[in-house]
Amino acid sequence: LRLSRNDPGDEGIAALADAPSLPEELELADAGLSDAGVERLLSSPRASSLRHLALGDNRLAARSAIALASCRDLAGLRSLELE
């Protein structure tokens, strides 16, 4: 699912996190995300389905890095783009 440059923001990502399923590939570069949006996405019980996640060009800081590093549901993630 490519949402890059579409600015779903944290509210849109919260809605996506609550959806019945998450796509395996999720592109969120330049999507108006903050650390809170990344934390919300990663708190979804369906985060384990993610295989590719692109988060570049968002307003992310150390909180997002900590959330990504500590999320056990990302064990199947094969690709992470932060730039």
XYZ file of N, CA and C in Angstrom:
249
model
N 0.860 -1.167 0.000
C 0.000 0.000 0.000
C 0.899 1.220 0.000
N 0.747 2.080 -0.972
C 1.593 3.270 -1.099
C 0.802 4.516 -0.697
N 1.133 5.037 0.468
C 0.506 6.259 0.954
C 1.505 7.408 1.022
N 2.698 7.198 0.490
C 3.714 8.238 0.481
C 3.202 9.488 -0.215
N 3.518 10.625 0.384
C 3.155 11.949 -0.136
C 1.644 12.186 -0.220
N 0.868 11.361 0.477
C -0.582 11.550 0.505
C -1.059 12.136 1.826
N -0.147 12.288 2.781
C -0.406 12.930 4.065
C -1.599 12.351 4.826
N -1.590 11.038 5.074
C -2.650 10.497 5.931
C -2.486 10.952 7.377
N -1.251 11.340 7.741
C -0.986 11.819 9.091
C -1.217 10.748 10.144
N -1.065 11.153 11.389
C -1.222 10.214 12.495
C -2.638 9.662 12.596
N -3.629 10.490 12.296
C -5.024 10.027 12.373
C -5.307 8.950 11.337
N -4.811 9.133 10.132
C -5.002 8.130 9.088
C -4.294 6.826 9.411
N -3.107 6.940 10.009
C -2.365 5.749 10.378
C -3.055 5.022 11.532
N -3.657 5.769 12.446
C -4.420 5.137 13.534
C -5.577 4.332 12.964
N -6.259 4.879 11.969
C -7.360 4.154 11.332
C -6.844 2.901 10.630
N -5.707 3.019 9.965
C -5.107 1.870 9.292
C -4.704 0.796 10.308
N -4.151 1.221 11.431
C -3.736 0.274 12.484
C -4.928 -0.486 13.050
N -6.111 0.121 13.013
C -7.322 -0.521 13.529
C -8.044 -1.371 12.483
N -7.542 -1.367 11.252
C -8.182 -2.129 10.175
C -8.060 -3.635 10.444
N -8.919 -4.438 9.811
C -8.870 -5.894 10.029
C -7.535 -6.532 9.645
N -6.788 -5.881 8.738
C -5.483 -6.417 8.348
C -4.593 -5.271 7.883
N -3.298 -5.517 7.895
C -2.327 -4.569 7.361
C -1.674 -5.199 6.136
N -1.302 -4.387 5.169
C -0.621 -4.958 4.003
C 0.790 -5.405 4.372
N 1.363 -6.263 3.570
C 2.747 -6.677 3.803
C 3.714 -5.547 3.502
N 3.385 -4.717 2.511
C 4.245 -3.601 2.124
C 3.503 -2.300 2.386
N 4.135 -1.432 3.170
C 3.505 -0.177 3.548
C 4.495 0.963 3.343
N 4.174 1.845 2.408
C 5.033 2.977 2.080
C 4.407 4.242 2.646
N 5.100 4.838 3.618
C 4.597 6.019 4.319
C 5.602 7.168 4.293
N 6.457 7.213 3.281
C 7.428 8.300 3.173
C 6.694 9.618 2.936
N 7.131 10.663 3.627
C 6.544 11.999 3.480
C 5.022 11.942 3.622
N 4.578 11.268 4.690
C 3.148 11.047 4.892
C 2.599 11.816 6.091
N 3.364 12.777 6.596
C 2.880 13.593 7.707
C 2.836 12.868 9.033
N 3.721 11.889 9.217
C 3.731 11.117 10.454
C 4.614 11.750 11.515
N 4.238 11.526 12.758
C 5.074 11.896 13.898
C 5.425 10.611 14.645
N 6.191 10.740 15.708
C 6.523 9.576 16.531
C 5.262 8.884 17.041
N 4.258 9.659 17.398
C 3.002 9.082 17.909
C 2.344 8.187 16.858
N 2.379 8.591 15.602
C 1.790 7.779 14.536
C 2.537 6.465 14.338
N 3.863 6.523 14.402
C 4.657 5.303 14.266
C 4.382 4.367 15.440
N 4.349 4.920 16.647
C 4.046 4.100 17.820
C 2.669 3.462 17.709
N 1.706 4.210 17.205
C 0.345 3.666 17.047
C 0.330 2.529 16.033
N 1.016 2.716 14.908
C 1.085 1.670 13.889
C 1.719 0.406 14.465
N 2.806 0.561 15.181
C 3.527 -0.592 15.708
C 2.792 -1.269 16.861
N 1.857 -0.569 17.475
C 1.080 -1.173 18.558
C -0.061 -2.046 18.034
N -0.300 -1.989 16.730
C -1.349 -2.816 16.139
C -0.975 -4.289 16.253
N -1.927 -5.121 16.655
C -1.628 -6.553 16.701
C -1.346 -7.140 15.315
N -1.661 -6.398 14.278
C -1.432 -6.867 12.913
C -0.093 -6.383 12.343
N 0.711 -5.700 13.151
C 2.019 -5.219 12.681
C 2.917 -6.377 12.246
N 2.651 -7.559 12.748
C 3.476 -8.723 12.390
C 3.371 -9.086 10.912
N 2.365 -8.587 10.222
C 2.218 -8.890 8.795
C 3.143 -8.035 7.924
N 3.735 -6.986 8.487
C 4.590 -6.091 7.703
C 5.891 -6.770 7.289
N 6.212 -6.672 5.999
C 7.475 -7.177 5.462
C 8.344 -6.038 4.954
N 7.715 -4.933 4.530
C 8.427 -3.750 4.037
C 7.742 -2.526 4.628
N 8.544 -1.627 5.206
C 8.013 -0.412 5.801
C 8.914 0.751 5.434
N 8.347 1.764 4.788
C 9.088 2.964 4.396
C 8.552 4.149 5.198
N 9.440 4.810 5.942
C 9.034 5.907 6.821
C 9.815 7.195 6.576
N 10.613 7.266 5.536
C 11.462 8.434 5.294
C 10.684 9.734 5.142
N 11.375 10.847 5.383
C 10.824 12.195 5.192
C 9.593 12.481 6.040
N 9.581 11.983 7.272
C 8.532 12.305 8.227
C 9.176 13.005 9.427
N 8.363 13.456 10.350
C 8.847 14.169 11.539
C 9.161 13.170 12.657
N 10.132 12.313 12.411
C 10.430 11.248 13.356
C 11.708 11.538 14.126
N 11.731 11.092 15.363
C 12.888 11.307 16.231
C 13.213 10.006 16.959
N 13.906 10.128 18.069
C 14.367 8.959 18.820
C 13.223 8.052 19.264
N 12.070 8.620 19.575
C 10.932 7.790 20.000
C 10.582 6.739 18.957
N 10.608 7.129 17.683
C 10.293 6.170 16.616
C 11.361 5.092 16.522
N 12.625 5.478 16.654
C 13.704 4.499 16.595
C 13.573 3.492 17.732
N 13.250 3.967 18.918
C 13.067 3.077 20.065
C 11.873 2.151 19.836
N 10.777 2.696 19.312
C 9.588 1.878 19.045
C 9.886 0.801 18.006
N 10.616 1.157 16.956
C 10.962 0.174 15.923
C 11.874 -0.912 16.488
N 12.866 -0.507 17.259
C 13.833 -1.468 17.793
C 13.206 -2.413 18.826
N 12.199 -1.944 19.530
C 11.619 -2.759 20.597
C 10.348 -3.498 20.197
N 9.887 -3.323 18.964
C 8.652 -3.965 18.520
C 8.911 -5.423 18.141
N 8.453 -6.315 18.970
C 8.645 -7.757 18.722
C 7.845 -8.248 17.522
N 6.797 -7.525 17.174
C 5.957 -7.947 16.048
C 6.612 -7.700 14.695
N 7.764 -7.063 14.667
C 8.436 -6.788 13.398
C 9.480 -7.848 13.038
N 9.421 -8.983 13.656
C 10.411 -10.034 13.396
C 10.437 -10.452 11.927
N 9.319 -10.333 11.230
C 9.251 -10.710 9.821
C 9.575 -9.582 8.864
N 9.889 -8.400 9.393
C 10.196 -7.248 8.546
C 11.511 -7.507 7.807
N 11.478 -7.369 6.493
C 12.672 -7.616 5.669
C 13.309 -6.341 5.185
N 12.516 -5.261 5.128
C 13.017 -4.007 4.571
C 12.445 -2.840 5.341
N 13.341 -1.946 5.796
C 12.947 -0.744 6.511
C 13.668 0.443 5.891
N 12.907 1.397 5.366
C 13.478 2.590 4.767
C 13.212 3.775 5.691
N 14.289 4.445 6.086
C 14.157 5.600 6.974
C 14.601 6.896 6.319
N 15.070 6.854 5.094
C 15.473 8.058 4.375
C 14.605 8.250 3.159
